[in-house]
Tab-separated table of C-alpha atoms in Angstrom:
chain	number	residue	atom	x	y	z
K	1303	UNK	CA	0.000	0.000	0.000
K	1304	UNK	CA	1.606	3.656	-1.135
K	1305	UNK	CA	2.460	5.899	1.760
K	1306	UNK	CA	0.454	8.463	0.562
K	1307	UNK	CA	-2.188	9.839	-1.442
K	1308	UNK	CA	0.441	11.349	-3.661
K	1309	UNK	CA	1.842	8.041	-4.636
K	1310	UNK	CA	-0.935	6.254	-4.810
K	1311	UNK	CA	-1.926	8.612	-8.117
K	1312	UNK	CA	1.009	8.134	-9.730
K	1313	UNK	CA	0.869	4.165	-9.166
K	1314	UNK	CA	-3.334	4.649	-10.542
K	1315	UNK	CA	-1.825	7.105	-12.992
K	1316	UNK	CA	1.033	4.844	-14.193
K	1317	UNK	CA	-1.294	1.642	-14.173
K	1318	UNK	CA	-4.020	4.042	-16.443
K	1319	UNK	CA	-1.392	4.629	-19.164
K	1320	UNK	CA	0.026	1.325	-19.282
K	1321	UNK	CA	-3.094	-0.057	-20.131
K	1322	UNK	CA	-3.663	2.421	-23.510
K	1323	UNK	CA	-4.771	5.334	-21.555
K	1324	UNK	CA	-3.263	9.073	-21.853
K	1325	UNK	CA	-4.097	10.246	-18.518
K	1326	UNK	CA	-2.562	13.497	-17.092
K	1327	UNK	CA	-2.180	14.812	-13.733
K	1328	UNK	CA	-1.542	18.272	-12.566
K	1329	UNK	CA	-1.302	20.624	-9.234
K	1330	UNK	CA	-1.843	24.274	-9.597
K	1331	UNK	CA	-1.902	26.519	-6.706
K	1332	UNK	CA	-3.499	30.413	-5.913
K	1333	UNK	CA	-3.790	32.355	-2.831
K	1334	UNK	CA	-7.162	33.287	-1.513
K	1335	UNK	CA	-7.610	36.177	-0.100
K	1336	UNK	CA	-11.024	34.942	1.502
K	1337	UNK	CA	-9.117	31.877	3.485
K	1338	UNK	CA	-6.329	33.938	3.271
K	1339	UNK	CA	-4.127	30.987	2.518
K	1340	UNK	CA	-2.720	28.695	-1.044
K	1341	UNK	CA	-4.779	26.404	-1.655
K	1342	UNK	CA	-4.632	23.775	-4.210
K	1343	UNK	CA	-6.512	22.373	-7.237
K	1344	UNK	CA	-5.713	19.412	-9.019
K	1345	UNK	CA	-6.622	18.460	-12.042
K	1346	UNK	CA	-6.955	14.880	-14.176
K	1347	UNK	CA	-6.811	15.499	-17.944
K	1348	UNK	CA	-6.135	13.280	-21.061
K	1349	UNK	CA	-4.354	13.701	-23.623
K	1350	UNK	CA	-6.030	13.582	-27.019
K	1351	UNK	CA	-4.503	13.169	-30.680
K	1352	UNK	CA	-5.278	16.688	-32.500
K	1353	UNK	CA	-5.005	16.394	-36.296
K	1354	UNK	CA	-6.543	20.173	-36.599
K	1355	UNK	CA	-3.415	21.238	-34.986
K	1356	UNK	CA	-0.733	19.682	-37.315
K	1357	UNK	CA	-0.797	16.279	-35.315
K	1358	UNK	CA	-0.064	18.266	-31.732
K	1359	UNK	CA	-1.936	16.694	-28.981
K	1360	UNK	CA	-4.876	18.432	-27.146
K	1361	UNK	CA	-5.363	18.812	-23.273
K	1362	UNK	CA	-9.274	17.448	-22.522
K	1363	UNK	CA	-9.953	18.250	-18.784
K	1364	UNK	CA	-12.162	15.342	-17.127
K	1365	UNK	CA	-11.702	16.141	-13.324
K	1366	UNK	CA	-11.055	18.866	-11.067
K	1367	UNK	CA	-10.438	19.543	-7.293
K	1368	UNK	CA	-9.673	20.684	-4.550
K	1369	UNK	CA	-9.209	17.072	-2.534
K	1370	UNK	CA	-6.579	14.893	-3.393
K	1371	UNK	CA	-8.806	11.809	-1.961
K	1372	UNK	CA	-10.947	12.643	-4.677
K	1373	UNK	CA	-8.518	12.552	-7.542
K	1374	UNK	CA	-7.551	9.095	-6.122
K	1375	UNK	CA	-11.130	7.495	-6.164
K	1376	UNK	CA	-11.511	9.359	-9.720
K	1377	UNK	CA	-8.484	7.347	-10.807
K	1378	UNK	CA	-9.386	4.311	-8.753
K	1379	UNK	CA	-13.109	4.252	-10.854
K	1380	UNK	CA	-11.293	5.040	-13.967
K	1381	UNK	CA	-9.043	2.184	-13.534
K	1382	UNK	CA	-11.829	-0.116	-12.239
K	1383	UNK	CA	-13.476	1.078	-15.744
K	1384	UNK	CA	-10.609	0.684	-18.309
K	1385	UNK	CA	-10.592	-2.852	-16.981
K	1386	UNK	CA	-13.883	-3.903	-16.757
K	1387	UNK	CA	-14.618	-4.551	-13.334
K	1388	UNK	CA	-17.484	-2.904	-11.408
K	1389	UNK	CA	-16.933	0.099	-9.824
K	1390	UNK	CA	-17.278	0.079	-6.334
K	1391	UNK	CA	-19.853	1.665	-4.485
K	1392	UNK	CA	-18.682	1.628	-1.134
K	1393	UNK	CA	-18.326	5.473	0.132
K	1394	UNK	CA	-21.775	7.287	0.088
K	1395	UNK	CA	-19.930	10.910	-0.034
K	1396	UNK	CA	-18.022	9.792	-3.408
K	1397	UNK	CA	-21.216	8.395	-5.012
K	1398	UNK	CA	-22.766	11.818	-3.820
K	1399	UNK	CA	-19.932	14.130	-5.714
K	1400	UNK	CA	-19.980	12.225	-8.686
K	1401	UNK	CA	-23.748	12.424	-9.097
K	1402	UNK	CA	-23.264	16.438	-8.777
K	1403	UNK	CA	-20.459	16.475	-11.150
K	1404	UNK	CA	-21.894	14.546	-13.267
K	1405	UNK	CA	-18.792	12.169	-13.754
K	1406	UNK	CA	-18.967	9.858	-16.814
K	1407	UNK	CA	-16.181	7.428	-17.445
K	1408	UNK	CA	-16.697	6.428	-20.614
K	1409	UNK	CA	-15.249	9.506	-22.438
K	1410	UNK	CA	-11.960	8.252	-21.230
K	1411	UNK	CA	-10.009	7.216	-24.592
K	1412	UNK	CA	-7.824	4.221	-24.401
K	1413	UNK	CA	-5.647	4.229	-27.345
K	1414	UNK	CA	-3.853	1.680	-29.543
């Protein structure tokens, strides 16, 4: 089991791409002047073949947050769905956020 949440995305991450996927992961950070601290957003994009662009790939955003437990049950359900086993169910606040955000896996593209 990874240490952390960090490494546990880049093991889902890694595990994603090996299997055809083009899954990108990203940390961006801003001060707010409301909480009057950084905070952090992360963000799970893929990677998409462009041919408008002269063959230069295109960023697609699929995910985005502020919780880094999220972006490892996003990547836990989008390896669950790249290898077609049932996505679990098991943590009510997850099933909750991904009914709001209306989360669909199946514009992940798995490539050649």
């Amino acid at each position: 089991m990874p240490a952390s949440n960090k490494q546990m995305i880049h093991k889902l991450q890694n595990a994603i791409n090996q299997h055809g996927g083009r899954i990108l992961y990203e940390k961006t950070q801003f001060f707010s002047k409301d909480e009057k601290r950084p905070v952090s957003i992360y963000r799970i994009s893929q990677s998409l073949p462009n041919e408008e662009e002269g063959g230069r790939d295109k960023k697609e955003k699929l995910f985005e947050t502020t919780s880094m437990i999220q972006i490892v049950l996003y990547l836990r359900d989008v390896w669950y769905t790249i290898s077609g086993q049932e996505i679990p169910t098991d943590n009510e606040m997850w099933e909750e956020i991904k009914k709001t955000k209306n989360i669909d896996y199946s514009i992940i593209f798995i490539g050649e």
